[in-house]
mmCIF file of C-alpha atoms in Angstrom:
data_model
loop_
_atom_site.group_PDB
_atom_site.id
_atom_site.type_symbol
_atom_site.label_atom_id
_atom_site.label_comp_id
_atom_site.label_asym_id
_atom_site.label_seq_id
_atom_site.Cartn_x
_atom_site.Cartn_y
_atom_site.Cartn_z
ATOM 1 C CA UNK A 879 33.193 -9.438 4.513
ATOM 2 C CA UNK A 880 30.095 -11.636 4.569
ATOM 3 C CA UNK A 881 27.626 -11.726 1.685
ATOM 4 C CA UNK A 882 24.335 -9.869 1.847
ATOM 5 C CA UNK A 883 20.953 -11.170 0.737
ATOM 6 C CA UNK A 884 20.272 -9.170 -2.420
ATOM 7 C CA UNK A 885 17.072 -10.843 -3.613
ATOM 8 C CA UNK A 886 14.618 -13.446 -2.420
ATOM 9 C CA UNK A 887 13.607 -15.223 -5.606
ATOM 10 C CA UNK A 888 10.246 -16.772 -6.456
ATOM 11 C CA UNK A 889 9.873 -19.156 -9.394
ATOM 12 C CA UNK A 890 6.615 -18.800 -11.285
ATOM 13 C CA UNK A 891 5.082 -20.443 -14.340
ATOM 14 C CA UNK A 892 2.768 -17.521 -15.073
ATOM 15 C CA UNK A 893 3.569 -13.870 -15.621
ATOM 16 C CA UNK A 894 6.301 -12.646 -13.245
ATOM 17 C CA UNK A 895 5.031 -9.073 -13.557
ATOM 18 C CA UNK A 896 1.511 -10.072 -12.445
ATOM 19 C CA UNK A 897 2.839 -11.985 -9.438
ATOM 20 C CA UNK A 898 5.061 -9.017 -8.581
ATOM 21 C CA UNK A 899 1.953 -6.774 -8.754
ATOM 22 C CA UNK A 900 0.214 -9.008 -6.167
ATOM 23 C CA UNK A 901 3.149 -8.837 -3.747
ATOM 24 C CA UNK A 902 3.643 -5.129 -4.436
ATOM 25 C CA UNK A 903 0.038 -4.433 -3.426
ATOM 26 C CA UNK A 904 0.214 -6.755 -0.406
ATOM 27 C CA UNK A 905 3.490 -5.352 0.942
ATOM 28 C CA UNK A 906 3.185 -1.759 -0.279
ATOM 29 C CA UNK A 907 6.515 -1.868 -2.114
ATOM 30 C CA UNK A 908 7.063 -0.711 -5.697
ATOM 31 C CA UNK A 909 7.751 -2.895 -8.711
ATOM 32 C CA UNK A 910 10.962 -1.766 -10.416
ATOM 33 C CA UNK A 911 10.462 0.849 -13.137
ATOM 34 C CA UNK A 912 12.633 -1.326 -15.388
ATOM 35 C CA UNK A 913 10.150 -4.227 -15.388
ATOM 36 C CA UNK A 914 7.158 -4.472 -17.712
ATOM 37 C CA UNK A 915 4.390 -7.010 -18.450
ATOM 38 C CA UNK A 916 5.745 -9.905 -20.505
ATOM 39 C CA UNK A 917 9.291 -9.645 -19.108
ATOM 40 C CA UNK A 918 10.831 -12.949 -17.917
ATOM 41 C CA UNK A 919 11.401 -11.448 -14.484
ATOM 42 C CA UNK A 920 10.110 -8.665 -12.248
ATOM 43 C CA UNK A 921 11.598 -7.102 -9.131
ATOM 44 C CA UNK A 922 9.963 -5.522 -6.096
ATOM 45 C CA UNK A 923 12.414 -3.140 -4.538
ATOM 46 C CA UNK A 924 12.749 -2.357 -0.844
ATOM 47 C CA UNK A 925 12.938 1.432 -0.458
ATOM 48 C CA UNK A 926 14.796 0.878 2.837
ATOM 49 C CA UNK A 927 17.592 -1.065 1.133
ATOM 50 C CA UNK A 928 16.639 -4.582 2.237
ATOM 51 C CA UNK A 929 16.500 -7.565 -0.115
ATOM 52 C CA UNK A 930 14.290 -7.247 -3.151
ATOM 53 C CA UNK A 931 11.714 -9.837 -4.156
ATOM 54 C CA UNK A 932 12.539 -11.222 -7.588
ATOM 55 C CA UNK A 933 9.941 -13.135 -9.611
ATOM 56 C CA UNK A 934 11.371 -15.295 -12.405
ATOM 57 C CA UNK A 935 9.508 -17.330 -15.032
ATOM 58 C CA UNK A 936 10.389 -21.046 -15.030
ATOM 59 C CA UNK A 937 9.102 -24.030 -16.988
ATOM 60 C CA UNK A 938 8.390 -26.437 -14.130
ATOM 61 C CA UNK A 939 5.430 -25.950 -11.805
ATOM 62 C CA UNK A 940 5.381 -26.059 -8.014
ATOM 63 C CA UNK A 941 5.183 -29.643 -6.748
ATOM 64 C CA UNK A 942 5.531 -29.487 -2.955
ATOM 65 C CA UNK A 943 5.149 -27.299 0.109
ATOM 66 C CA UNK A 944 7.537 -24.347 0.307
ATOM 67 C CA UNK A 945 10.544 -24.984 2.527
ATOM 68 C CA UNK A 946 10.857 -21.226 3.214
ATOM 69 C CA UNK A 947 7.981 -18.766 3.517
ATOM 70 C CA UNK A 948 7.117 -15.315 4.824
ATOM 71 C CA UNK A 949 5.381 -14.769 8.155
ATOM 72 C CA UNK A 950 3.618 -11.422 7.798
ATOM 73 C CA UNK A 951 2.621 -9.287 10.779
ATOM 74 C CA UNK A 952 -0.134 -6.792 9.942
ATOM 75 C CA UNK A 953 0.364 -3.144 10.785
ATOM 76 C CA UNK A 954 -2.652 -0.863 11.114
ATOM 77 C CA UNK A 955 -4.993 -3.875 10.687
ATOM 78 C CA UNK A 956 -5.814 -6.987 12.627
ATOM 79 C CA UNK A 957 -5.143 -10.491 11.288
ATOM 80 C CA UNK A 958 -8.688 -10.992 9.973
ATOM 81 C CA UNK A 959 -8.570 -7.691 8.070
ATOM 82 C CA UNK A 960 -5.162 -8.558 6.580
ATOM 83 C CA UNK A 961 -6.387 -12.007 5.523
ATOM 84 C CA UNK A 962 -9.446 -10.441 3.876
ATOM 85 C CA UNK A 963 -7.242 -7.910 2.070
ATOM 86 C CA UNK A 964 -4.929 -10.682 0.819
ATOM 87 C CA UNK A 965 -7.957 -12.640 -0.438
ATOM 88 C CA UNK A 966 -9.221 -9.571 -2.301
ATOM 89 C CA UNK A 967 -5.790 -9.212 -3.945
ATOM 90 C CA UNK A 968 -5.927 -12.811 -5.223
ATOM 91 C CA UNK A 969 -4.517 -14.974 -2.427
ATOM 92 C CA UNK A 970 -6.138 -18.209 -1.259
ATOM 93 C CA UNK A 971 -6.578 -19.287 2.346
ATOM 94 C CA UNK A 972 -5.160 -22.765 2.961
ATOM 95 C CA UNK A 973 -5.606 -23.190 6.726
ATOM 96 C CA UNK A 974 -6.583 -21.232 9.811
ATOM 97 C CA UNK A 975 -4.284 -22.070 12.700
ATOM 98 C CA UNK A 976 -5.641 -19.339 14.982
ATOM 99 C CA UNK A 977 -5.840 -20.500 18.599
ATOM 100 C CA UNK A 978 -8.721 -19.628 20.972
ATOM 101 C CA UNK A 979 -6.485 -17.132 22.810
ATOM 102 C CA UNK A 980 -5.729 -15.273 19.534
ATOM 103 C CA UNK A 981 -2.218 -16.612 18.991
ATOM 104 C CA UNK A 982 -1.421 -18.570 15.845
ATOM 105 C CA UNK A 983 -1.598 -17.749 12.155
ATOM 106 C CA UNK A 984 -3.509 -18.167 8.907
ATOM 107 C CA UNK A 985 -1.780 -20.048 6.086
ATOM 108 C CA UNK A 986 -2.269 -18.383 2.697
ATOM 109 C CA UNK A 987 -1.051 -18.923 -0.869
ATOM 110 C CA UNK A 988 -0.265 -16.291 -3.483
ATOM 111 C CA UNK A 989 -1.702 -16.645 -7.027
ATOM 112 C CA UNK A 990 1.167 -19.043 -7.957
ATOM 113 C CA UNK A 991 0.666 -21.203 -4.841
ATOM 114 C CA UNK A 992 3.604 -19.900 -2.782
ATOM 115 C CA UNK A 993 2.675 -20.162 0.885
ATOM 116 C CA UNK A 994 2.852 -17.342 3.416
ATOM 117 C CA UNK A 995 1.376 -16.892 6.880
ATOM 118 C CA UNK A 996 -0.473 -13.982 8.427
ATOM 119 C CA UNK A 997 0.197 -13.682 12.125
ATOM 120 C CA UNK A 998 -1.541 -11.647 14.771
ATOM 121 C CA UNK A 999 -0.790 -7.960 14.294
ATOM 122 C CA UNK A 1000 -0.547 -5.005 16.608
ATOM 123 C CA UNK A 1001 -4.377 -4.711 16.521
ATOM 124 C CA UNK A 1002 -5.002 -8.409 17.089
#
């Protein structure tokens, strides 16, 4: 009888639908058919039944480093290819913490400044 995580919520000062489009493209998950541009919130659904990603418009901007973030592991691409793809979608690279032996990660930010990391994937 424990609760389940229904949504992971992102505050944003811009358009929730646009931020949802970024994450939808990055993760390959659909934006809910109920959400439209200009709505105060937008949801990315998990077709496998996991938690959705909910983007909600707020007044106050981001002021500090995220306390929780995603660590993404590329599939079908290596880390460098995934970082390049994220940049093309509108992300920014904040730091490269890749070690000489290939371990480590690259710190990125989405268009609203929410941090996420890209780790080494199955192809390196």
